[in-house]
Coordinates of C-alpha atoms in Angstrom, one line a residue:
X1 CA 128.9 108.5 139.1
X2 CA 126.0 110.9 139.8
X3 CA 126.0 113.1 142.6
X4 CA 122.7 114.8 143.3
X5 CA 121.9 117.7 145.9
X6 CA 118.5 117.3 147.2
X7 CA 116.3 120.2 148.3
X8 CA 117.3 121.5 151.8
X9 CA 115.2 120.2 154.7
X10 CA 114.5 121.2 158.3
X11 CA 114.5 117.9 160.1
X12 CA 118.1 116.2 160.5
X13 CA 116.3 113.5 162.6
X14 CA 113.5 112.9 159.7
X15 CA 116.5 112.4 157.1
X16 CA 118.3 109.8 159.5
X17 CA 115.1 108.0 160.2
X18 CA 114.8 107.3 156.5
X19 CA 118.5 106.6 155.9
X20 CA 118.7 104.1 158.7
X21 CA 115.2 102.7 158.0
X22 CA 114.2 99.6 155.9
X23 CA 113.4 101.9 152.8
X24 CA 110.0 102.3 151.3
X25 CA 110.1 98.7 149.9
X26 CA 112.5 96.8 152.4
X27 CA 115.5 97.9 149.9
X28 CA 117.8 99.4 152.6
X29 CA 120.3 96.7 153.5
X30 CA 122.9 97.1 156.5
X31 CA 122.8 100.9 156.7
X32 CA 125.9 102.2 158.3
X33 CA 128.2 105.2 158.4
X34 CA 131.3 105.0 156.1
X35 CA 132.8 108.4 156.9
X36 CA 132.0 111.5 159.0
X37 CA 133.4 115.1 159.6
X38 CA 135.6 113.8 162.4
X39 CA 135.6 110.1 161.7
X40 CA 134.2 109.6 165.1
X41 CA 130.5 110.2 164.8
X42 CA 128.1 107.5 166.4
X43 CA 127.0 104.8 163.9
X44 CA 123.3 103.6 165.0
X45 CA 123.5 101.1 162.1
X46 CA 126.3 99.1 163.4
X47 CA 126.9 100.2 166.9
X48 CA 124.4 98.7 169.2
X49 CA 124.9 101.4 171.8
X50 CA 124.5 104.4 169.3
X51 CA 121.1 105.9 168.4
X52 CA 119.9 108.0 165.5
X53 CA 119.1 110.7 168.2
X54 CA 122.9 110.5 169.4
X55 CA 124.1 111.2 165.6
X56 CA 121.4 113.8 165.3
X57 CA 122.7 115.8 168.2
X58 CA 126.2 115.6 167.1
X59 CA 125.4 116.9 163.6
X60 CA 123.2 119.6 164.9
X61 CA 125.4 120.9 167.8
X62 CA 126.4 124.0 165.8
X63 CA 122.9 124.9 165.1
X64 CA 122.0 125.0 168.7
X65 CA 125.0 127.0 169.7
X66 CA 123.3 130.0 167.9
X67 CA 120.3 132.0 169.2
X68 CA 117.1 130.7 168.1
X69 CA 116.5 133.7 166.0
X70 CA 119.8 133.2 164.0
X71 CA 119.0 129.5 163.2
X72 CA 118.4 128.7 159.6
X73 CA 114.8 127.3 158.8
X74 CA 116.3 124.9 156.2
X75 CA 119.5 123.7 157.7
X76 CA 119.6 120.2 156.4
X77 CA 122.0 119.6 153.4
X78 CA 121.5 116.2 151.5
X79 CA 123.4 114.8 148.8
X80 CA 123.1 111.2 147.2
X81 CA 126.1 109.7 145.2
X82 CA 125.3 106.8 143.0
X83 CA 127.5 104.6 141.1
X84 CA 126.7 103.4 137.4
X85 CA 125.2 100.1 137.1
X86 CA 128.3 98.6 135.3
X87 CA 130.8 99.9 138.0
X88 CA 132.5 97.5 140.2
X89 CA 131.1 97.4 143.9
X90 CA 133.1 99.9 146.0
X91 CA 134.3 99.2 149.5
X92 CA 133.3 101.2 152.5
X93 CA 136.8 102.7 152.5
X94 CA 136.3 103.9 148.8
X95 CA 132.9 105.2 149.5
X96 CA 134.3 107.0 152.5
X97 CA 137.2 108.7 150.5
X98 CA 134.5 109.7 147.7
X99 CA 132.1 111.3 150.5
X100 CA 135.2 113.4 151.7
X101 CA 135.9 114.5 148.1
X102 CA 132.3 115.4 147.5
X103 CA 132.1 117.7 150.8
X104 CA 135.3 119.3 150.2
X105 CA 134.4 120.2 146.6
X106 CA 130.9 121.5 147.6
X107 CA 132.1 123.8 150.4
X108 CA 130.4 121.6 153.0
X109 CA 133.8 120.6 154.5
X110 CA 136.8 123.1 154.6
X111 CA 139.0 120.2 153.1
X112 CA 141.7 121.1 155.6
X113 CA 141.8 124.9 154.9
X114 CA 140.5 125.4 158.6
X115 CA 138.7 123.5 161.3
X116 CA 135.6 125.3 160.8
X117 CA 133.5 123.2 158.3
X118 CA 130.1 121.9 158.6
X119 CA 129.2 118.6 160.4
X120 CA 128.3 115.8 158.1
X121 CA 128.2 112.0 158.0
X122 CA 127.9 109.5 154.9
X123 CA 125.4 106.7 155.0
X124 CA 125.6 103.6 153.0
X125 CA 122.6 101.3 152.8
X126 CA 123.1 99.7 149.2
X127 CA 126.0 98.5 147.2
X128 CA 125.8 101.3 144.6
X129 CA 125.2 104.6 146.5
X130 CA 125.8 106.7 149.6
X131 CA 123.7 109.6 151.1
X132 CA 125.7 112.5 152.8
X133 CA 123.6 114.4 155.5
X134 CA 125.1 117.8 156.8
X135 CA 124.1 120.8 159.0
X136 CA 124.4 124.0 157.2
X137 CA 126.2 125.8 160.1
X138 CA 129.9 125.8 160.5
X139 CA 131.6 125.2 163.7
X140 CA 132.3 129.1 163.9
X141 CA 128.6 129.8 163.7
X142 CA 128.8 131.2 159.9
X143 CA 127.1 129.6 157.0
X144 CA 129.2 127.6 154.4
X145 CA 129.8 128.7 151.0
X146 CA 128.1 126.0 149.1
X147 CA 126.9 128.0 146.1
X148 CA 126.5 126.1 143.0
X149 CA 127.3 123.0 144.9
X150 CA 125.6 120.8 142.3
X151 CA 127.9 121.8 139.6
X152 CA 130.9 121.5 142.0
X153 CA 129.9 118.0 143.0
X154 CA 129.5 117.1 139.4
X155 CA 133.2 118.3 138.6
X156 CA 134.5 116.3 141.5
X157 CA 132.6 113.1 140.2
X158 CA 134.3 113.4 137.0
X159 CA 137.8 113.3 138.8
X160 CA 136.7 110.4 140.9
X161 CA 135.6 108.3 138.0
X162 CA 139.0 108.8 136.4
X163 CA 140.8 108.0 139.7
X164 CA 138.7 104.9 140.4
X165 CA 138.3 103.6 136.9
X166 CA 134.8 103.9 137.0
X167 CA 132.2 104.6 134.1
X168 CA 132.8 108.2 132.8
X169 CA 129.6 110.1 132.6
X170 CA 129.4 112.9 129.9
X171 CA 129.9 116.3 131.5
X172 CA 126.6 118.6 131.3
X173 CA 126.1 122.0 130.3
X174 CA 123.1 123.0 132.2
X175 CA 120.6 122.5 129.4
X176 CA 119.2 119.2 130.5
X177 CA 115.7 118.9 131.8
X178 CA 115.2 118.7 135.5
X179 CA 115.3 115.3 136.8
X180 CA 112.6 113.9 139.0
X181 CA 113.2 114.5 142.7
X182 CA 113.4 111.7 145.2
X183 CA 110.0 112.3 146.5
X184 CA 108.6 112.2 143.1
X185 CA 110.2 108.9 142.3
X186 CA 109.0 107.4 145.7
X187 CA 105.5 108.7 145.1
X188 CA 105.5 107.0 141.6
X189 CA 107.0 103.6 143.1
X190 CA 104.0 103.9 145.9
X191 CA 101.4 104.2 143.0
X192 CA 102.9 101.5 140.9
X193 CA 103.6 104.0 138.1
X194 CA 106.7 103.2 135.8
X195 CA 107.5 106.8 135.4
X196 CA 107.1 110.0 137.5
X197 CA 104.3 112.5 136.9
X198 CA 107.1 114.8 135.6
X199 CA 108.5 112.7 133.2
X200 CA 105.0 111.7 131.8
X201 CA 104.1 115.4 131.5
X202 CA 107.3 116.3 129.7
X203 CA 106.7 113.6 127.1
X204 CA 103.1 114.5 126.6
X205 CA 103.8 118.2 126.3
X206 CA 106.8 117.5 123.9
X207 CA 104.5 115.4 121.8
X208 CA 101.7 118.1 121.8
X209 CA 104.1 120.8 120.6
X210 CA 105.5 118.6 117.8
X211 CA 104.5 120.0 114.4
X212 CA 102.0 122.3 116.3
X213 CA 101.3 125.4 114.4
X214 CA 99.5 127.7 117.0
X215 CA 98.7 128.1 120.8
X216 CA 95.2 126.8 120.1
X217 CA 96.3 123.7 118.4
X218 CA 99.0 123.1 121.3
X219 CA 96.5 123.5 124.1
X220 CA 94.0 121.3 122.1
X221 CA 96.4 118.5 122.0
X222 CA 97.2 118.7 125.8
X223 CA 93.4 118.6 126.5
X224 CA 92.8 115.6 124.0
X225 CA 95.7 113.9 125.9
X226 CA 93.9 114.2 129.2
X227 CA 95.9 116.8 131.0
X228 CA 94.8 119.6 133.3
X229 CA 95.8 122.8 132.0
X230 CA 96.2 126.3 133.9
X231 CA 96.8 129.4 131.8
X232 CA 98.5 132.3 133.2
X233 CA 96.9 135.4 131.7
X234 CA 98.0 139.1 132.2
X235 CA 95.5 141.8 133.0
X236 CA 95.8 142.9 129.4
X237 CA 94.5 139.4 128.4
X238 CA 97.7 138.4 127.1
X239 CA 98.7 134.6 127.4
X240 CA 101.9 134.6 129.6
X241 CA 102.5 131.0 130.5
X242 CA 100.9 127.7 131.2
X243 CA 101.0 124.7 133.8
X244 CA 99.8 121.2 133.3
X245 CA 98.9 118.2 135.7
X246 CA 97.9 114.8 135.4
X247 CA 94.3 114.3 136.7
X248 CA 95.3 111.5 139.1
X249 CA 98.4 113.1 140.6
X250 CA 97.3 114.9 143.7
X251 CA 99.1 116.5 146.8
X252 CA 98.1 115.7 150.5
X253 CA 95.3 118.3 150.1
X254 CA 93.9 116.2 147.1
X255 CA 94.7 119.1 144.7
X256 CA 96.2 118.5 141.3
X257 CA 100.1 119.0 141.3
X258 CA 100.8 121.4 138.4
X259 CA 104.2 121.8 136.7
X260 CA 105.0 124.9 134.5
X261 CA 106.3 124.1 131.0
X262 CA 109.8 125.7 131.9
X263 CA 110.2 123.3 134.8
X264 CA 109.6 120.3 132.7
X265 CA 112.3 121.3 130.0
X266 CA 114.0 124.5 129.2
X267 CA 112.5 124.5 125.7
X268 CA 108.9 123.7 126.8
X269 CA 108.4 127.2 128.3
X270 CA 105.5 129.2 126.3
X271 CA 108.0 131.7 124.9
X272 CA 110.4 129.1 123.7
X273 CA 107.5 127.0 122.0
X274 CA 106.2 130.2 120.5
X275 CA 109.5 130.7 118.8
X276 CA 108.8 127.5 116.7
X277 CA 105.6 129.0 115.5
X278 CA 107.2 132.3 114.4
X279 CA 108.0 130.9 111.0
X280 CA 108.9 134.1 109.4
X281 CA 108.3 135.1 105.7
X282 CA 111.9 136.2 105.7
X283 CA 115.0 135.1 107.6
X284 CA 118.1 137.2 108.1
X285 CA 121.3 135.3 107.0
X286 CA 124.6 137.1 107.1
X287 CA 123.3 140.8 107.0
X288 CA 120.9 139.7 103.9
X289 CA 117.2 138.9 103.8
X290 CA 116.6 135.7 102.2
X291 CA 113.1 133.9 101.6
X292 CA 112.6 130.9 103.5
X293 CA 110.8 127.7 102.1
X294 CA 107.3 128.3 100.9
X295 CA 104.5 126.7 102.7
X296 CA 103.7 123.2 101.5
X297 CA 100.3 122.0 100.9
X298 CA 98.9 119.8 103.8
X299 CA 98.9 116.1 103.4
X300 CA 96.3 113.5 104.5
X301 CA 97.9 110.2 103.8
X302 CA 100.5 108.6 106.1
X303 CA 102.6 107.4 103.4
X304 CA 103.0 110.6 101.7
X305 CA 103.7 112.4 104.9
X306 CA 106.6 110.0 105.4
X307 CA 107.7 110.6 102.1
X308 CA 107.8 114.1 102.9
X309 CA 109.6 113.7 106.1
X310 CA 112.2 111.7 104.6
X311 CA 112.9 114.5 102.0
X312 CA 112.9 117.2 104.5
X313 CA 115.2 115.2 106.7
X314 CA 117.9 114.9 103.7
X315 CA 117.8 118.6 103.3
X316 CA 118.3 119.0 107.0
X317 CA 121.5 117.0 106.8
X318 CA 123.0 119.4 104.3
X319 CA 121.8 122.4 106.5
X320 CA 123.6 120.7 109.7
X321 CA 126.7 120.0 107.8
X322 CA 127.2 123.3 105.7
X323 CA 125.2 126.0 107.6
X324 CA 126.1 128.1 110.6
X325 CA 125.5 126.9 114.2
X326 CA 122.2 128.7 114.8
X327 CA 120.5 127.2 111.8
X328 CA 122.0 123.8 112.4
X329 CA 120.7 123.8 116.0
X330 CA 117.2 124.6 114.6
X331 CA 117.4 121.6 112.3
X332 CA 118.4 119.4 115.2
X333 CA 115.5 120.7 117.3
X334 CA 113.1 120.3 114.5
X335 CA 114.5 116.7 114.1
X336 CA 113.3 116.0 117.6
X337 CA 109.9 117.0 116.7
X338 CA 109.9 114.7 113.7
X339 CA 110.9 111.9 115.8
X340 CA 108.2 112.8 118.4
X341 CA 105.6 113.0 115.7
X342 CA 106.7 109.7 114.0
X343 CA 106.6 107.8 117.2
X344 CA 103.1 109.1 118.0
X345 CA 101.9 108.0 114.7
X346 CA 103.7 104.7 114.0
X347 CA 102.4 101.1 113.8
X348 CA 102.6 99.0 117.1
X349 CA 105.5 97.0 116.1
X350 CA 107.8 100.0 115.8
X351 CA 106.2 102.2 118.4
X352 CA 108.2 101.3 121.4
X353 CA 111.7 101.6 119.7
X354 CA 110.6 105.0 118.1
X355 CA 109.4 106.4 121.4
X356 CA 112.8 105.3 123.0
X357 CA 114.5 107.0 120.2
X358 CA 112.4 110.3 120.7
X359 CA 112.9 110.2 124.3
X360 CA 116.7 109.9 123.9
X361 CA 117.1 112.4 121.1
X362 CA 115.1 115.0 123.3
X363 CA 118.5 115.6 125.2
X364 CA 120.2 116.2 121.9
X365 CA 117.8 119.0 120.7
X366 CA 119.1 121.4 123.4
X367 CA 122.4 123.1 123.7
X368 CA 123.6 126.4 124.5
X369 CA 123.8 127.1 120.8
X370 CA 120.7 129.2 120.2
X371 CA 118.5 127.9 117.3
X372 CA 117.8 130.3 114.5
X373 CA 114.3 129.3 113.4
X374 CA 112.7 129.9 109.9
X375 CA 114.8 127.7 107.8
X376 CA 113.7 124.6 109.6
X377 CA 110.1 125.2 108.4
X378 CA 110.1 121.9 106.1
X379 CA 111.1 119.7 109.0
X380 CA 108.4 121.4 111.3
X381 CA 106.0 121.0 108.4
X382 CA 106.8 117.3 108.2
X383 CA 106.2 116.9 111.9
X384 CA 102.8 118.5 111.5
X385 CA 102.0 116.3 108.5
X386 CA 102.8 113.2 110.4
X387 CA 100.6 113.9 113.2
X388 CA 97.6 115.1 111.1
X389 CA 97.8 112.3 108.4
X390 CA 96.9 109.9 111.1
X391 CA 98.4 106.4 112.2
X392 CA 100.2 104.4 109.8
X393 CA 99.0 100.8 109.4
X394 CA 102.4 99.4 109.3
X395 CA 102.1 97.4 106.0
X396 CA 101.9 98.0 102.4
X397 CA 103.1 101.6 101.4
X398 CA 102.5 103.0 104.9
X399 CA 105.0 100.4 106.3
X400 CA 107.6 100.8 103.5
X401 CA 107.6 104.5 103.8
X402 CA 108.1 104.2 107.4
X403 CA 111.3 102.1 107.0
X404 CA 112.1 104.9 104.3
X405 CA 111.9 107.8 106.9
X406 CA 113.5 105.7 109.7
X407 CA 116.5 105.0 107.5
X408 CA 116.9 108.7 107.1
X409 CA 116.5 109.3 110.7
X410 CA 119.4 107.3 111.6
X411 CA 121.6 109.3 109.5
X412 CA 120.0 112.4 110.9
X413 CA 120.7 111.2 114.5
X414 CA 124.3 110.3 113.6
X415 CA 124.9 113.6 112.0
X416 CA 123.7 115.3 115.1
X417 CA 125.7 113.2 117.3
X418 CA 128.7 114.2 115.2
X419 CA 127.9 117.8 115.1
X420 CA 127.5 117.9 119.0
X421 CA 130.7 116.0 119.4
X422 CA 132.8 118.5 117.5
X423 CA 131.5 121.2 119.8
X424 CA 132.2 119.3 122.9
X425 CA 128.6 118.9 123.8
X426 CA 129.1 115.6 125.4
X427 CA 125.7 114.6 126.8
X428 CA 123.9 115.7 123.6
X429 CA 126.3 113.7 121.4
X430 CA 125.8 110.6 123.6
X431 CA 122.2 111.0 123.5
X432 CA 121.9 111.3 119.8
X433 CA 124.0 108.1 119.5
X434 CA 121.5 106.5 121.8
X435 CA 118.7 107.6 119.6
X436 CA 120.6 106.2 116.6
X437 CA 120.7 102.8 118.1
X438 CA 116.8 102.8 118.9
X439 CA 116.1 104.0 115.4
X440 CA 118.2 101.0 113.9
X441 CA 116.0 98.6 116.0
X442 CA 112.9 100.3 114.9
X443 CA 114.3 100.2 111.0
X444 CA 114.7 96.4 111.4
X445 CA 111.2 96.0 112.5
X446 CA 109.8 98.4 109.8
X447 CA 111.7 97.4 106.9
X448 CA 111.5 93.4 107.4
X449 CA 108.4 93.0 105.3
X450 CA 108.9 95.5 102.5
X451 CA 112.6 94.8 102.1
X452 CA 111.9 90.9 102.0
X453 CA 109.2 91.5 99.3
X454 CA 111.6 93.6 97.2
X455 CA 114.1 91.1 97.7
X456 CA 111.9 88.2 96.5
X457 CA 111.4 90.3 93.4
X458 CA 115.0 90.6 92.7
X459 CA 115.4 86.8 93.3
X460 CA 112.7 86.1 90.6
X461 CA 114.3 88.2 88.0
X462 CA 115.6 86.4 84.9
X463 CA 119.3 85.8 84.9
X464 CA 120.2 88.2 82.1
X465 CA 118.4 91.0 83.9
X466 CA 120.2 90.2 87.2
X467 CA 123.6 90.4 85.4
X468 CA 122.5 93.7 83.8
X469 CA 121.9 95.3 87.1
X470 CA 125.2 93.8 88.6
X471 CA 127.2 95.2 85.5
X472 CA 125.4 98.7 86.2
X473 CA 126.5 98.5 89.9
X474 CA 130.1 97.6 89.1
X475 CA 130.3 100.4 86.6
X476 CA 128.5 103.0 88.9
X477 CA 130.1 101.9 92.3
X478 CA 133.2 99.9 91.6
X479 CA 134.6 100.3 95.1
X480 CA 131.5 99.3 96.8
X481 CA 130.1 96.7 94.3
X482 CA 131.6 93.7 95.8
X483 CA 130.5 94.4 99.3
X484 CA 127.0 95.3 98.2
X485 CA 126.6 92.2 96.2
X486 CA 127.5 90.1 99.2
X487 CA 124.8 91.6 101.2
X488 CA 121.4 89.9 101.6
X489 CA 119.7 93.3 100.5
X490 CA 121.4 93.0 97.0
X491 CA 118.4 91.4 95.2
X492 CA 116.1 94.2 96.6
X493 CA 118.5 96.9 95.2
X494 CA 118.5 95.1 91.9
X495 CA 114.9 95.0 91.6
X496 CA 114.7 98.7 92.5
X497 CA 117.3 99.3 89.8
X498 CA 115.0 97.6 87.3
X499 CA 112.1 99.6 88.6
X500 CA 113.9 103.0 88.0
X501 CA 114.8 102.0 84.5
X502 CA 111.2 100.9 83.9
X503 CA 109.9 104.3 85.1
X504 CA 112.2 106.1 82.7
X505 CA 115.2 107.0 84.8
X506 CA 118.7 106.4 84.1
X507 CA 119.5 104.0 87.0
X508 CA 123.1 104.6 86.9
X509 CA 123.0 108.1 87.3
X510 CA 120.6 107.7 90.2
X511 CA 122.8 105.1 91.8
X512 CA 125.7 107.5 91.7
X513 CA 123.7 110.4 93.1
X514 CA 122.4 108.2 95.8
X515 CA 126.0 107.0 97.0
X516 CA 127.2 110.6 96.8
X517 CA 124.3 112.0 98.8
X518 CA 125.5 110.8 102.2
X519 CA 128.4 108.7 103.6
X520 CA 127.5 105.0 103.8
X521 CA 130.3 103.9 106.1
X522 CA 127.9 103.9 108.9
X523 CA 125.2 101.9 107.3
X524 CA 124.6 98.3 108.5
X525 CA 123.3 97.5 105.0
X526 CA 124.4 99.6 102.1
X527 CA 122.0 97.9 99.8
X528 CA 119.0 98.9 102.2
X529 CA 120.3 102.4 102.3
X530 CA 120.4 102.8 98.3
X531 CA 117.1 101.0 97.9
X532 CA 115.3 103.8 100.1
X533 CA 117.2 106.8 98.5
X534 CA 116.4 105.4 95.0
X535 CA 112.9 104.7 95.6
X536 CA 112.3 108.1 97.2
X537 CA 114.4 110.4 94.7
X538 CA 112.8 108.4 91.7
X539 CA 109.2 108.6 93.2
X540 CA 108.9 104.9 93.0
X541 CA 106.3 103.1 95.1
X542 CA 108.1 102.4 98.4
X543 CA 106.4 98.7 98.6
X544 CA 107.0 96.1 95.9
X545 CA 104.1 96.2 93.4
X546 CA 103.0 92.7 94.2
X547 CA 102.7 93.7 97.8
X548 CA 100.7 96.7 96.9
X549 CA 98.1 94.5 95.1
X550 CA 97.9 92.0 97.8
X551 CA 97.5 94.6 100.8
X552 CA 95.3 97.1 99.0
X553 CA 92.1 95.4 100.1
X554 CA 93.0 95.0 103.6
X555 CA 94.3 98.6 103.8
X556 CA 91.2 100.0 102.4
X557 CA 89.2 98.4 105.2
X558 CA 91.2 100.8 107.8
X559 CA 91.1 104.0 105.7
X560 CA 87.6 105.5 105.0
X561 CA 89.2 107.9 102.3
X562 CA 92.1 106.1 100.6
X563 CA 94.5 108.3 98.8
X564 CA 97.3 107.7 96.3
X565 CA 100.3 106.7 98.3
X566 CA 102.9 108.3 96.1
X567 CA 103.0 111.0 93.5
X568 CA 103.2 110.0 89.8
X569 CA 106.5 108.6 88.8
X570 CA 108.8 111.4 87.8
X571 CA 110.7 111.1 84.4
X572 CA 114.1 112.5 83.4
X573 CA 113.9 114.8 80.5
X574 CA 116.1 112.3 78.5
X575 CA 113.6 109.5 78.9
X576 CA 110.2 111.1 78.9
X577 CA 108.9 108.6 76.5
X578 CA 111.1 105.8 76.5
X579 CA 110.8 102.4 78.3
X580 CA 113.3 99.8 79.0

């Protein structure tokens, strides 16, 4: 159940006209009162003899008892309370009780402490929500104490959910991005937009900041995305802040509607974004100065950028698990940038789910734990490389390394969810879990072709070679061997083990290390996870060799300057000149 305190207004009659009207799209059905301050307010919805003017005069009576100079300009308090889509339909009596509990919790009504509360009425015009309108002058002429009414309403809603057995909403901590106002939503509906200008701008600014290395690059990306930009400059010439607007989002005077970065999201203000760019040469850890990761050379090939992102992601997992909260929070925030960059540069068949994953994870990237930047350099470099290497084609090595990095991202989202859950960051944990589900769907789309090709290679192997790989699996992972061999992806893992041996590696050692690297219980397919871990750590081509041959000509048509997809195969010291 979501209560929302709207901006205070100056016209009780104007709000009542909307609440008892047909709605902007004829969506208001049977508007009527379900409760009021004295349970006797006139109901213009169901009482033919009552009018909206009658209800307005009753509600505003305490206001008119004051001298004109003492009346507050913004005297209309407005709160909407909406049930979850999965909740049962509540009765009028239940909604009336909910309205009484909300106005008592927020200070609008005295809750029986005295008889000097504000006058209010609750209007229902749909099955799933009500609106509460109140006049912000008490019966004794004083102003009500409704400070922090939003937080107080949220606390009351959590109790109401428990009492009515409704969907439990995770409690917030004040770090969420501001939701669109009702006026912004109605404007988007009138203009036929799926999202409000605020939501569109937030996503665009977030994407522009992902992997950006400087103020100039950030603003160049915003301009390239077609946004109007207004920079706030100090008399000294220093840049203090910025505002952005959509070119076609105008007010009644036909002027662009600008939003500052901080009003889009707490971490999109210019100072907070600049913190990401301040990748110090040294970082302070436990009172000692230690060097952070050195700068990595830039990459220009999508497949190599995805490999680097996967490697950085696995290192981030270790930091989240074993470092202090500030460093872990920085890695989680950087993970959000990697997801933004991955969605922006992905092929069409994975783009929608990756965008949903990035949008969901945005909530998980902020909490009251202050991120300590510096050691997250590899992740931010990975985001930068993903953007600057250009869009992936979705097939061949590009497509396979996309599956590889998404596989890593699933574990990263789950790890972030567990980290937040242990610290009782309920909304962030839920958001990270939601992102993991979208990433799983994106993985299925990205991995279908490369895993199928690897699986076919495994199925075509000679029986004695397949049995050798099965023996290796049983020796290296005896507890998991039976489950892995029963999975559809086992032939792909078998062919990967053969590739590792052919490249000069010890496949048993690689397999044991890959299994130890991260838990496997949350994996939908253990064999798929091990395939990508082995192919990354052994520097094997992500796509099957046959697949690379058949797609090389097509991919070259889309890439004017083809580059090697992967580094040369690495060899262990014990197998430097030996082939199997």
